Coordinates of C-alpha atoms (C1' of nucleotides) in Angstrom, one line a residue:
Chain A
M12 CA 175.7 -101.4 -68.8
N13 CA 175.2 -102.0 -72.4
I14 CA 176.5 -100.4 -75.6
I15 CA 173.3 -98.5 -76.3
L16 CA 173.4 -96.9 -72.9
A17 CA 177.0 -96.0 -73.4
H18 CA 176.3 -94.5 -76.7
N19 CA 173.4 -92.4 -75.3
E20 CA 175.6 -91.3 -72.5
I21 CA 178.2 -90.0 -74.9
S22 CA 175.6 -88.2 -77.0
N23 CA 174.0 -86.6 -74.0
W24 CA 177.3 -85.5 -72.6
L25 CA 178.3 -83.9 -76.0
S26 CA 175.0 -82.0 -76.3
N27 CA 175.5 -80.7 -72.7
R28 CA 179.0 -79.5 -73.5
I29 CA 177.8 -77.8 -76.6
L30 CA 175.1 -76.1 -74.7
Q31 CA 177.4 -75.0 -71.9
L32 CA 180.2 -73.7 -74.2
Y33 CA 178.3 -72.2 -77.1
G34 CA 174.6 -72.1 -76.0
L35 CA 173.7 -74.2 -79.0
D36 CA 171.0 -76.8 -78.7
D37 CA 172.4 -79.4 -81.1
M38 CA 172.2 -83.2 -81.0
P39 CA 175.5 -84.2 -82.3
E40 CA 176.1 -87.5 -84.2
V41 CA 178.2 -90.1 -82.4
L42 CA 179.4 -92.6 -85.0
E43 CA 181.7 -95.6 -85.1
P44 CA 184.9 -94.9 -86.8
E45 CA 185.9 -97.4 -89.5
N46 CA 189.4 -97.5 -88.4
P47 CA 189.8 -98.9 -84.9
Q48 CA 192.8 -96.7 -84.2
F49 CA 190.3 -93.9 -83.8
G50 CA 188.6 -95.4 -80.8
D51 CA 185.2 -96.8 -80.2
F52 CA 183.1 -93.8 -81.0
T53 CA 183.8 -90.6 -82.9
T54 CA 182.1 -87.3 -83.6
N55 CA 182.6 -84.7 -86.2
V56 CA 180.7 -82.1 -84.3
A57 CA 183.7 -79.7 -84.2
F58 CA 183.5 -79.4 -88.0
Q59 CA 179.9 -78.7 -87.9
L60 CA 180.2 -76.0 -85.3
A61 CA 183.1 -74.3 -86.8
K62 CA 181.1 -72.0 -89.0
K63 CA 178.5 -71.2 -86.3
V64 CA 180.9 -70.2 -83.6
H65 CA 183.7 -68.9 -85.9
K66 CA 186.4 -71.0 -84.5
A67 CA 188.7 -73.6 -85.9
P68 CA 187.5 -77.2 -85.6
L69 CA 190.6 -78.2 -83.7
S70 CA 190.2 -75.6 -80.9
I71 CA 186.5 -76.4 -80.7
A72 CA 187.2 -80.1 -80.2
E73 CA 189.8 -79.3 -77.5
E74 CA 187.4 -77.0 -75.7
I75 CA 184.7 -79.7 -75.7
V76 CA 187.1 -82.4 -74.3
N77 CA 188.5 -80.1 -71.7
S78 CA 186.1 -81.2 -68.9
D79 CA 185.1 -84.3 -67.0
L80 CA 184.4 -87.1 -69.4
P81 CA 181.3 -89.4 -69.4
E82 CA 181.8 -92.3 -66.9
C83 CA 182.0 -95.0 -69.6
I84 CA 184.8 -93.3 -71.3
K85 CA 188.5 -93.9 -70.7
C86 CA 189.8 -91.2 -72.9
A87 CA 188.8 -88.7 -75.6
D88 CA 191.5 -87.8 -78.1
V89 CA 191.3 -85.0 -80.5
T90 CA 192.8 -85.8 -84.0
A91 CA 192.5 -83.4 -86.8
G92 CA 189.3 -82.0 -85.4
Y93 CA 187.6 -85.3 -84.7
I94 CA 186.9 -86.3 -81.1
N95 CA 187.6 -90.0 -80.6
F96 CA 186.3 -91.7 -77.6
S97 CA 187.5 -95.0 -76.1
L98 CA 185.4 -97.0 -73.8
S99 CA 186.8 -97.8 -70.4
N100 CA 188.0 -101.3 -69.7
D101 CA 185.5 -101.8 -66.9
V102 CA 182.6 -101.0 -69.2
I103 CA 183.8 -103.4 -71.9
S104 CA 184.4 -106.1 -69.5
S105 CA 181.0 -105.7 -67.8
I106 CA 179.2 -105.8 -71.2
I107 CA 180.9 -109.0 -72.2
K108 CA 180.3 -110.7 -68.8
N109 CA 176.7 -109.6 -68.9
L110 CA 176.4 -111.2 -72.3
L111 CA 177.9 -114.4 -71.2
S112 CA 175.9 -114.8 -68.1
N113 CA 172.5 -113.7 -69.5
P114 CA 172.5 -114.3 -73.3
D115 CA 168.7 -114.2 -73.4
D116 CA 168.5 -110.8 -71.7
W117 CA 171.3 -109.5 -73.9
R118 CA 169.2 -110.3 -77.0
K119 CA 166.4 -108.1 -75.7
L120 CA 167.3 -104.6 -76.5
H121 CA 164.3 -102.5 -75.6
T122 CA 165.9 -99.5 -77.2
E123 CA 162.8 -98.2 -78.8
K124 CA 159.5 -97.2 -77.2
A125 CA 157.5 -100.4 -77.8
K126 CA 155.1 -100.0 -80.7
K127 CA 152.5 -102.3 -82.1
I128 CA 153.8 -103.1 -85.6
Q129 CA 152.5 -105.2 -88.4
V130 CA 154.7 -106.5 -91.2
E131 CA 152.8 -107.7 -94.2
F132 CA 154.7 -109.6 -96.8
V133 CA 154.5 -112.3 -99.5
S134 CA 150.7 -112.1 -99.8
A135 CA 151.0 -114.1 -103.1
N136 CA 147.8 -115.1 -104.9
P137 CA 146.8 -118.6 -103.9
T138 CA 146.9 -119.8 -107.5
G139 CA 150.0 -122.0 -107.4
P140 CA 153.1 -122.9 -105.6
L141 CA 155.2 -120.0 -104.2
N142 CA 158.0 -119.0 -106.4
I143 CA 161.5 -117.6 -105.8
V144 CA 160.3 -114.0 -105.8
S145 CA 158.1 -114.9 -102.8
A146 CA 161.1 -116.5 -101.2
R147 CA 163.0 -113.3 -101.3
A148 CA 160.1 -111.5 -99.7
A149 CA 159.7 -114.2 -97.1
A150 CA 163.3 -114.0 -96.1
V151 CA 163.4 -110.3 -95.9
G152 CA 159.9 -109.9 -94.2
S153 CA 160.5 -112.5 -91.6
T154 CA 163.9 -111.1 -90.7
M155 CA 162.6 -107.6 -90.5
A156 CA 160.0 -108.8 -88.1
N157 CA 162.7 -110.5 -86.0
I158 CA 164.8 -107.4 -85.9
L159 CA 161.9 -105.2 -84.9
R160 CA 161.0 -107.6 -82.1
S161 CA 164.5 -107.6 -80.9
V162 CA 164.5 -103.9 -80.3
G163 CA 161.4 -104.2 -78.3
H164 CA 158.4 -103.8 -80.6
N165 CA 155.3 -105.9 -80.5
V166 CA 155.3 -107.3 -84.0
T167 CA 152.6 -109.3 -85.9
T168 CA 153.3 -110.9 -89.3
E169 CA 150.5 -111.1 -91.8
F170 CA 149.7 -112.7 -95.1
L171 CA 146.8 -111.3 -97.1
L172 CA 145.0 -114.1 -98.7
N173 CA 143.6 -113.0 -102.0
D174 CA 141.0 -115.7 -102.0
T175 CA 138.5 -114.0 -104.3
G176 CA 138.4 -112.2 -107.6
N177 CA 139.4 -112.7 -111.2
Q178 CA 142.5 -114.7 -110.6
I179 CA 140.6 -117.1 -108.4
H180 CA 137.9 -117.5 -111.0
L181 CA 140.5 -118.2 -113.6
L182 CA 142.1 -120.8 -111.3
D183 CA 138.8 -122.4 -110.7
N184 CA 137.9 -122.5 -114.4
S185 CA 141.3 -124.0 -115.3
F186 CA 141.0 -126.6 -112.5
E187 CA 137.6 -127.7 -113.5
A188 CA 138.6 -127.9 -117.1
R189 CA 141.5 -130.2 -116.1
I190 CA 139.1 -132.3 -114.1
A191 CA 136.8 -132.6 -117.1
Q192 CA 139.6 -133.5 -119.4
I193 CA 140.9 -136.2 -117.2
K194 CA 137.4 -137.6 -117.0
G195 CA 137.5 -137.7 -120.8
K196 CA 135.2 -134.8 -121.4
E197 CA 135.7 -131.9 -123.9
A198 CA 137.0 -128.9 -122.0
T199 CA 139.5 -126.1 -122.7
I200 CA 141.5 -124.1 -120.3
P201 CA 140.8 -120.4 -120.6
E202 CA 143.4 -118.6 -122.7
N203 CA 144.8 -116.6 -119.8
G204 CA 144.1 -119.3 -117.3
Y205 CA 146.5 -121.5 -115.5
H206 CA 148.3 -124.0 -117.7
G207 CA 150.9 -125.3 -115.3
E208 CA 151.3 -129.0 -114.8
Y209 CA 150.6 -128.7 -111.1
I210 CA 146.9 -128.0 -111.9
K211 CA 146.7 -131.4 -113.7
D212 CA 148.3 -133.1 -110.7
Y213 CA 145.8 -131.5 -108.4
A214 CA 143.0 -132.5 -110.6
V215 CA 144.1 -136.1 -110.5
E216 CA 144.4 -135.9 -106.7
Y217 CA 140.9 -134.3 -106.5
I218 CA 139.3 -137.0 -108.5
E219 CA 141.1 -139.8 -106.7
S220 CA 140.2 -138.4 -103.3
G221 CA 136.5 -138.7 -104.2
T222 CA 135.8 -135.8 -101.9
D223 CA 132.5 -133.9 -102.1
V224 CA 134.1 -130.6 -101.4
K225 CA 133.5 -128.3 -104.3
P226 CA 136.4 -128.0 -106.7
E227 CA 136.6 -124.3 -106.2
Q228 CA 137.0 -124.6 -102.4
W229 CA 139.2 -127.7 -102.6
I230 CA 141.8 -126.1 -104.9
L231 CA 142.0 -123.0 -102.8
N232 CA 142.5 -125.0 -99.6
K233 CA 145.0 -127.2 -101.3
I234 CA 147.2 -124.4 -102.6
T235 CA 147.0 -122.3 -99.5
S236 CA 148.0 -125.2 -97.2
E237 CA 150.9 -126.0 -99.5
Q238 CA 152.0 -122.4 -99.5
K239 CA 151.9 -122.4 -95.7
Q240 CA 154.0 -125.6 -95.6
S241 CA 156.6 -124.1 -97.9
L242 CA 156.8 -121.0 -95.9
E243 CA 157.2 -122.8 -92.6
K244 CA 159.8 -124.9 -94.2
F245 CA 161.5 -121.7 -95.2
R246 CA 161.3 -120.6 -91.5
T247 CA 158.7 -117.9 -92.2
H248 CA 155.8 -117.9 -89.9
F249 CA 152.7 -115.7 -90.4
D250 CA 150.7 -114.9 -87.3
V251 CA 147.7 -113.9 -89.3
W252 CA 146.3 -115.2 -92.6
F253 CA 143.8 -112.5 -93.5
S254 CA 141.0 -113.6 -95.8
E255 CA 140.0 -111.0 -98.4
K256 CA 136.8 -112.8 -99.1
K257 CA 135.7 -112.6 -95.5
F258 CA 136.7 -109.0 -95.3
R259 CA 134.7 -108.1 -98.4
R260 CA 131.6 -109.5 -96.6
S261 CA 132.3 -107.6 -93.4
G262 CA 130.7 -104.3 -94.5
K263 CA 133.8 -102.3 -93.8
I264 CA 134.3 -101.5 -97.4
D265 CA 131.0 -99.7 -97.7
S266 CA 131.8 -97.6 -94.6
I267 CA 135.2 -96.6 -96.0
I268 CA 133.6 -95.5 -99.3
Q269 CA 131.1 -93.4 -97.3
R270 CA 133.9 -91.9 -95.3
L271 CA 135.9 -91.0 -98.4
E272 CA 132.8 -89.5 -99.9
S273 CA 132.0 -87.4 -96.8
L274 CA 135.6 -86.2 -96.7
G275 CA 135.0 -84.8 -100.2
T276 CA 137.7 -86.9 -101.8
T277 CA 135.6 -88.7 -104.3
Y278 CA 133.7 -87.8 -107.5
E279 CA 131.7 -89.5 -110.2
R280 CA 132.8 -89.7 -113.7
D281 CA 131.8 -92.1 -116.5
K282 CA 129.4 -93.8 -114.1
A283 CA 132.3 -94.8 -111.9
T284 CA 133.4 -93.4 -108.5
W285 CA 136.9 -92.0 -108.4
F286 CA 139.3 -91.1 -105.6
A287 CA 140.9 -87.7 -106.0
A288 CA 144.4 -89.0 -105.2
S289 CA 146.0 -86.1 -107.1
K290 CA 144.9 -83.8 -104.3
F291 CA 147.3 -85.6 -101.9
N292 CA 150.2 -86.3 -104.2
S293 CA 150.5 -84.4 -107.5
N294 CA 152.6 -87.1 -109.0
I295 CA 149.7 -89.6 -109.1
K296 CA 146.5 -89.8 -111.0
D297 CA 143.1 -90.2 -109.6
F298 CA 141.9 -93.8 -109.6
V299 CA 138.7 -95.7 -109.6
L300 CA 137.1 -97.0 -106.4
I301 CA 133.8 -98.3 -107.7
K302 CA 133.7 -99.5 -111.3
S303 CA 130.9 -98.5 -113.6
D304 CA 129.4 -101.9 -113.2
G305 CA 129.1 -101.3 -109.5
E306 CA 132.0 -103.7 -108.5
W307 CA 134.6 -102.6 -106.0
A308 CA 137.9 -101.9 -107.6
Y309 CA 141.0 -103.5 -106.1
G310 CA 142.3 -100.1 -105.0
L311 CA 139.2 -99.6 -102.8
V312 CA 139.5 -103.0 -101.2
D313 CA 143.1 -102.4 -100.3
I314 CA 142.4 -99.0 -98.9
A315 CA 139.7 -100.5 -96.6
Y316 CA 142.0 -103.3 -95.7
H317 CA 144.8 -101.0 -94.7
A318 CA 142.4 -98.7 -92.8
N319 CA 141.3 -101.8 -91.0
K320 CA 144.8 -102.4 -89.8
F321 CA 144.9 -99.1 -88.0
E322 CA 141.3 -98.6 -87.1
E323 CA 140.1 -102.0 -86.1
R324 CA 143.3 -103.6 -85.1
G325 CA 145.2 -100.7 -83.6
F326 CA 148.6 -101.0 -85.2
D327 CA 150.8 -98.0 -84.7
I328 CA 152.9 -98.7 -87.8
V329 CA 152.3 -101.0 -90.7
Y330 CA 155.1 -102.1 -93.1
T331 CA 153.8 -103.6 -96.2
I332 CA 156.4 -105.2 -98.5
L333 CA 155.4 -105.2 -102.1
G334 CA 157.1 -106.1 -105.4
P335 CA 158.1 -103.4 -107.9
D336 CA 155.1 -104.2 -110.1
H337 CA 153.0 -102.7 -107.3
Y338 CA 155.0 -99.6 -107.2
G339 CA 152.1 -97.5 -108.7
H340 CA 149.9 -98.8 -105.9
R341 CA 152.2 -97.5 -103.2
D342 CA 151.6 -93.8 -103.7
R343 CA 147.9 -94.4 -104.1
L344 CA 147.6 -96.3 -100.9
E345 CA 149.7 -93.8 -99.0
A346 CA 147.6 -90.9 -100.4
S347 CA 144.4 -92.7 -99.3
M348 CA 145.8 -93.3 -95.8
K349 CA 146.6 -89.6 -95.6
A350 CA 143.0 -88.8 -96.6
L351 CA 141.7 -91.1 -93.8
G352 CA 144.0 -89.4 -91.2
H353 CA 146.7 -92.1 -90.9
D354 CA 149.6 -90.0 -92.0
D355 CA 153.0 -91.6 -91.8
K356 CA 151.7 -94.8 -90.2
L357 CA 151.9 -96.9 -93.3
K358 CA 155.2 -97.6 -94.9
I359 CA 155.2 -99.4 -98.2
L360 CA 158.5 -101.0 -98.9
I361 CA 159.3 -102.0 -102.4
L362 CA 161.4 -105.1 -102.6
Q363 CA 163.0 -105.2 -105.9
Q364 CA 162.4 -108.2 -108.1
V365 CA 164.4 -111.3 -108.7
N366 CA 165.4 -111.9 -112.3
I367 CA 165.8 -115.6 -113.1
L368 CA 168.7 -116.3 -115.4
E369 CA 169.5 -119.5 -117.2
G370 CA 173.1 -118.9 -118.3
S371 CA 172.8 -115.4 -119.6
E372 CA 169.2 -115.7 -120.8
K373 CA 166.5 -114.0 -118.7
V374 CA 163.6 -116.3 -118.0
K375 CA 160.2 -114.8 -117.6
M376 CA 158.3 -116.4 -114.8
S377 CA 154.6 -116.7 -115.1
K378 CA 152.4 -118.8 -112.9
R379 CA 149.7 -118.8 -115.6
A380 CA 152.0 -120.1 -118.3
G381 CA 153.4 -122.6 -115.7
K382 CA 157.0 -121.4 -115.9
I383 CA 158.2 -120.9 -112.4
I384 CA 161.0 -121.9 -110.0
T385 CA 159.2 -122.8 -106.9
M386 CA 160.3 -122.1 -103.4
D387 CA 160.4 -125.8 -102.7
E388 CA 162.7 -126.4 -105.5
L389 CA 164.9 -123.6 -104.2
I390 CA 164.9 -125.2 -100.8
D391 CA 165.8 -128.6 -102.2
D392 CA 168.5 -127.3 -104.4
V393 CA 170.4 -124.9 -102.3
G394 CA 168.9 -125.4 -98.8
V395 CA 167.1 -123.0 -96.5
D396 CA 170.2 -121.5 -94.8
A397 CA 172.0 -120.7 -98.0
A398 CA 168.9 -119.4 -99.8
R399 CA 168.0 -117.1 -96.9
F400 CA 171.5 -115.8 -96.6
F401 CA 171.6 -115.2 -100.3
F402 CA 168.4 -113.1 -100.3
L403 CA 169.3 -111.3 -97.1
A404 CA 172.8 -110.3 -98.1
R405 CA 171.7 -107.4 -100.2
R406 CA 169.5 -104.4 -99.6
M407 CA 165.9 -104.3 -100.7
E408 CA 166.4 -101.8 -103.5
A409 CA 169.0 -104.0 -105.2
H410 CA 167.8 -105.8 -108.2
L411 CA 168.7 -109.4 -107.9
D412 CA 169.8 -111.6 -110.7
F413 CA 169.4 -115.2 -109.7
D414 CA 171.1 -117.8 -111.7
L415 CA 169.9 -121.1 -110.5
N416 CA 172.8 -123.0 -111.9
L417 CA 175.2 -120.6 -110.3
A418 CA 173.3 -120.7 -107.0
R419 CA 173.7 -124.5 -107.0
E420 CA 177.3 -124.4 -107.7
T421 CA 178.1 -121.6 -105.3
S422 CA 176.0 -123.0 -102.5
D423 CA 179.3 -124.5 -101.3
V424 CA 180.9 -121.2 -101.2
N425 CA 177.9 -119.2 -99.8
P426 CA 179.3 -117.0 -97.0
V427 CA 176.6 -118.5 -94.7
Y428 CA 178.9 -121.6 -94.3
Y429 CA 181.7 -119.3 -93.4
V430 CA 179.7 -117.8 -90.6
Q431 CA 178.3 -121.1 -89.5
Y432 CA 181.7 -122.6 -89.5
A433 CA 183.0 -119.9 -87.1
H434 CA 180.3 -120.8 -84.7
A435 CA 180.9 -124.6 -85.0
R436 CA 184.6 -124.0 -84.5
I437 CA 183.9 -122.2 -81.3
R438 CA 181.5 -124.8 -80.0
S439 CA 184.2 -127.3 -80.6
I440 CA 186.8 -125.3 -78.7
L441 CA 184.5 -124.8 -75.8
K442 CA 183.9 -128.6 -75.7
F443 CA 187.6 -129.2 -75.8
A444 CA 188.2 -126.8 -72.9
E445 CA 185.4 -128.4 -71.0
N446 CA 187.0 -131.8 -71.3
K447 CA 190.1 -130.1 -69.8
G448 CA 188.1 -128.9 -66.8
L449 CA 187.6 -125.3 -68.1
K450 CA 183.9 -124.8 -68.3
I451 CA 183.4 -121.2 -69.3
E452 CA 179.9 -120.8 -68.0
K453 CA 181.1 -121.5 -64.4
K454 CA 184.1 -119.1 -64.6
I455 CA 182.6 -116.0 -66.0
N456 CA 183.5 -113.9 -63.0
D457 CA 187.1 -115.0 -63.1
I458 CA 187.7 -113.8 -66.7
K459 CA 190.3 -111.0 -66.9
F460 CA 189.7 -109.1 -70.1
E461 CA 192.6 -106.9 -69.4
L462 CA 194.7 -109.9 -70.5
A463 CA 193.4 -109.5 -74.0
I464 CA 196.1 -107.4 -75.5
E465 CA 196.6 -108.9 -78.9
P466 CA 195.1 -106.8 -81.7
E467 CA 193.0 -109.7 -82.9
E468 CA 191.5 -110.1 -79.4
I469 CA 190.8 -106.4 -79.1
L470 CA 189.1 -106.2 -82.5
L471 CA 186.9 -109.1 -81.6
I472 CA 185.8 -107.6 -78.3
R473 CA 185.1 -104.2 -79.8
K474 CA 183.0 -105.8 -82.6
T475 CA 181.2 -108.1 -80.2
I476 CA 179.9 -105.4 -77.8
K477 CA 178.7 -103.3 -80.8
F478 CA 176.4 -105.8 -82.4
P479 CA 173.4 -104.4 -80.6
L480 CA 174.1 -101.1 -82.4
V481 CA 173.9 -102.9 -85.7
V482 CA 170.6 -104.5 -84.8
R483 CA 169.2 -101.2 -83.7
N484 CA 170.4 -99.5 -86.9
A485 CA 168.9 -102.3 -89.0
S486 CA 165.6 -101.7 -87.2
I487 CA 165.8 -98.0 -88.0
I488 CA 166.7 -98.1 -91.6
L489 CA 164.8 -101.3 -92.2
G490 CA 167.9 -102.9 -93.5
A491 CA 168.0 -106.6 -92.8
H492 CA 171.1 -106.9 -94.9
L493 CA 173.2 -105.2 -92.3
I494 CA 173.1 -108.4 -90.2
P495 CA 174.6 -110.8 -92.8
F496 CA 177.3 -108.3 -93.7
F497 CA 178.2 -107.8 -90.1
L498 CA 178.4 -111.6 -89.6
I499 CA 180.7 -112.1 -92.5
E500 CA 183.1 -109.5 -91.3
Y501 CA 182.8 -110.7 -87.7
S502 CA 183.5 -114.3 -88.6
K503 CA 186.5 -113.2 -90.5
L504 CA 187.9 -111.6 -87.4
F505 CA 187.3 -114.8 -85.5
H506 CA 188.9 -117.1 -88.0
N507 CA 191.9 -114.8 -88.1
F508 CA 192.2 -114.7 -84.4
Y509 CA 191.9 -118.5 -84.2
T510 CA 194.8 -119.1 -86.6
K511 CA 197.1 -116.7 -84.8
H512 CA 196.4 -117.5 -81.2
R513 CA 195.8 -120.7 -79.3
V514 CA 192.7 -120.4 -77.2
V515 CA 193.2 -123.3 -74.7
G516 CA 196.9 -123.3 -73.8
E517 CA 199.3 -123.5 -70.9
N518 CA 198.3 -120.3 -69.2
R519 CA 195.0 -120.9 -67.5
E520 CA 194.1 -117.3 -67.0
L521 CA 194.8 -116.4 -70.6
S522 CA 192.9 -119.5 -71.8
L523 CA 190.0 -118.4 -69.7
T524 CA 190.0 -114.9 -71.2
R525 CA 190.2 -116.3 -74.8
L526 CA 187.5 -118.8 -74.0
G527 CA 185.4 -115.9 -72.8
I528 CA 185.9 -113.9 -76.0
S529 CA 185.2 -117.0 -78.1
A530 CA 182.0 -117.8 -76.2
A531 CA 180.8 -114.3 -76.6
V532 CA 181.5 -114.5 -80.3
A533 CA 179.6 -117.7 -80.6
E534 CA 176.7 -116.1 -78.8
T535 CA 176.7 -113.1 -81.1
I536 CA 176.8 -115.2 -84.2
R537 CA 173.9 -117.3 -82.9
W538 CA 171.9 -114.2 -82.3
G539 CA 172.6 -112.8 -85.7
L540 CA 171.9 -116.0 -87.6
C541 CA 168.8 -116.5 -85.5
L542 CA 167.5 -113.0 -86.6
C543 CA 168.0 -114.2 -90.2
G544 CA 166.2 -117.5 -89.6
I545 CA 169.4 -119.4 -90.2
S546 CA 170.5 -122.4 -88.2
T547 CA 173.6 -122.5 -86.1
P548 CA 175.0 -126.1 -86.2
N549 CA 177.4 -127.0 -83.4
Q550 CA 179.5 -129.0 -85.7
M551 CA 180.1 -129.1 -89.4
Chain B
rG26 C1' 156.4 -88.0 -121.6
rC27 C1' 156.0 -88.5 -116.2
rC28 C1' 157.2 -91.4 -111.6
rC29 C1' 160.3 -95.1 -108.7
rC30 C1' 164.7 -98.3 -108.3
rU31 C1' 169.6 -98.9 -110.1
rG32 C1' 175.0 -98.1 -112.4
rU33 C1' 181.2 -99.1 -107.2
rA34 C1' 187.3 -104.5 -108.7
rG35 C1' 186.8 -109.7 -114.0
rC36 C1' 181.7 -111.5 -111.5
rU37 C1' 178.0 -110.9 -107.2
rC38 C1' 177.4 -107.0 -104.1
rA39 C1' 178.4 -103.7 -99.2
rG40 C1' 179.5 -98.7 -98.1
rC41 C1' 174.7 -93.6 -99.5
rU42 C1' 170.5 -89.1 -93.1
rG43 C1' 178.4 -86.0 -96.3
rG44 C1' 183.8 -87.4 -92.8
rA45 C1' 189.8 -89.9 -91.7
rU46 C1' 193.6 -94.4 -96.7
rA47 C1' 186.9 -96.7 -101.3
rG48 C1' 185.6 -102.6 -98.8
rA49 C1' 183.9 -108.0 -98.7
rG50 C1' 182.9 -112.7 -101.1
rC51 C1' 183.9 -115.3 -105.5
rA52 C1' 187.5 -115.8 -109.5
rU53 C1' 193.2 -115.5 -110.5
rC54 C1' 198.3 -116.1 -108.7
rG55 C1' 201.8 -117.3 -104.4
rG56 C1' 202.4 -119.3 -99.4
rA57 C1' 200.5 -121.9 -94.4
rC58 C1' 197.9 -128.2 -91.4
rU59 C1' 202.7 -133.1 -86.1
rU60 C1' 199.2 -128.5 -82.5
rC61 C1' 191.6 -126.4 -79.8
rU62 C1' 187.6 -128.2 -87.0
rA63 C1' 192.2 -126.3 -93.6
rA64 C1' 184.3 -125.5 -94.9
rU65 C1' 190.2 -122.0 -92.4
rC66 C1' 194.3 -118.4 -92.5
rC67 C1' 198.2 -115.0 -94.7
rG68 C1' 200.0 -112.3 -99.0
rA69 C1' 199.7 -110.3 -104.3
rG70 C1' 197.4 -108.3 -108.5
rG71 C1' 192.8 -105.9 -109.7
rG72 C1' 189.1 -99.0 -109.3
rU73 C1' 188.1 -92.5 -113.9
rC74 C1' 182.8 -95.1 -107.5
rA75 C1' 178.6 -94.5 -115.5
rC76 C1' 179.6 -89.3 -117.3
rA77 C1' 179.5 -83.8 -116.7
rG78 C1' 178.7 -79.8 -113.6
rG79 C1' 177.2 -77.7 -108.6
rU80 C1' 177.0 -77.2 -103.0
rU81 C1' 180.9 -78.0 -99.0
rC82 C1' 186.5 -77.3 -94.9
rG83 C1' 185.3 -82.3 -96.9
rA84 C1' 181.2 -85.9 -102.0
rA85 C1' 180.9 -93.0 -103.9
rU86 C1' 177.2 -90.5 -100.5
rC87 C1' 173.5 -84.4 -101.3
rC88 C1' 171.6 -81.2 -105.8
rU89 C1' 171.1 -80.5 -111.4
rG90 C1' 171.7 -82.5 -116.2
rU91 C1' 173.2 -86.6 -119.7
rC92 C1' 173.7 -91.8 -120.8
rG93 C1' 172.8 -97.2 -119.7
rG94 C1' 169.7 -101.3 -117.1
rG95 C1' 164.9 -102.7 -114.5
rG96 C1' 159.8 -101.5 -113.1
rG97 C1' 155.4 -98.6 -113.0
rU98 C1' 152.1 -95.2 -115.4
rG99 C1' 144.2 -100.2 -116.4
rC100 C1' 137.0 -99.2 -114.7
rC101 C1' 143.6 -106.3 -113.8
rA102 C1' 144.7 -107.9 -109.0

RNA sequence: GCCCCUGUAGCUCAGCUGGAUAGAGCAUCGGACUUCUAAUCCGAGGGUCACAGGUUCGAAUCCUGUCGGGGGUGCCA
């Protein structure tokens, strides 16, 4: 038994009752009440039916409950029209024992029908070190991928390497100008080229290495491999680095343009080829696929790239995380996927930007001007754990003001330490108990959860068994932030429990029960932090 | 102009596919270590959920409008 099954059982039971009593084919919502006094699950279905069946909510609720309850339920109370369900003790106890004896299985939810999903994120231009904006994307994208895997999907992470085009030319020109300057030759960096110091450092390194690799190739390799390193250090792994350059040579782009033409979605104007995007979404304007000089526009390449994800690589769903400056691009891409028959398979998520503040002044970041806060600096200053938690503990749509000074100062009070501390505390208790001859792993079957009668114990147990619901919900609403917020609240419950009740005490049976609860909490925190790519130290 | 995001405690933010008394962290003030980790806990103060209408048994949540903040609206990528 697990909580997801129990939840489904209640939902199904309710729909059956509604069908039996009123002949209505509804799928009622079964929610968790905020206040624990209202049980483990609650439904407001009586209110919703009141109008349809012309009865008072209270009597509807009573009618529904007046029958055999689902097996997992101890009791169903009707209060003010709500129906509140409480799980039976056996179910609760078996869920926790299951968790303790097979933590790895417990982490595999398999709640959804497995789909082949791609998450594309960061995809920064390889023109310099990754900045703090990419760090937010990295934290969110990698955590989303972890969450989707947890519920049973087959997930691939991808970084689109923009290794060709204007920005790359500018980078190359800037790099070669720096090399020439260092060699004492007259050279100027293009006005809108890359002026950052790092280009100078790379130029020195290039010259000193005496390599015969062309500067253009060398700088690209250099920057890409440094980006990879930074990302790995930030616990963000990409399964695929997809080269735009290679893709452009594959011939797929020509075939996409032909298909769009044969679908009648394109037209010629001013010597350019346009896509009639407004046909698919009246809010957007048509845009250019092939420029008047015969070059492919970025929009076209990206259409072909996304079509490739579905057609060549067979993804059922693709999540592409973009910054708000690509907002205009979202509707265009989605319209084009519709044209190609991939309705609703592509979901573009806009991750709001990070504003950098220095005191109260907003700092404009620009790679070209060389003003950036790099991901490496962030890692050095505040650490991976604190940085990831900081980025994850807000939803995607939230604009984020990042004051680096404040972040440094508050890294001590970042809630991540609060959560990690709860875990470390428990490890320490378990060790203490083990030294006294109470090794919880060997006594799981002896635990008597009915001994847990203190409110703090009951709250912890309730919250523990429900974490899978949080993970599932996060996977559905694509809200990675649900995990950190759960962990903060959850850790608070534990710290509170810890100060009020002694875990390892005189009474061996009670100690065992409390150790069982504590071990389950530690396991849950470990899972949650692991989803977030955050470490779980055993001592702090 | 049009489109997207956003406005909740002094600060940073949860809560938004409508539900029971609006939450957390930080900051402020007052308490708690002889005992498994005080990186902790307990308590207090702090709110016109931007504003105005509407829908509903019920609105921070949905709809309309107004105002404020951010972004987009390229034959750049």
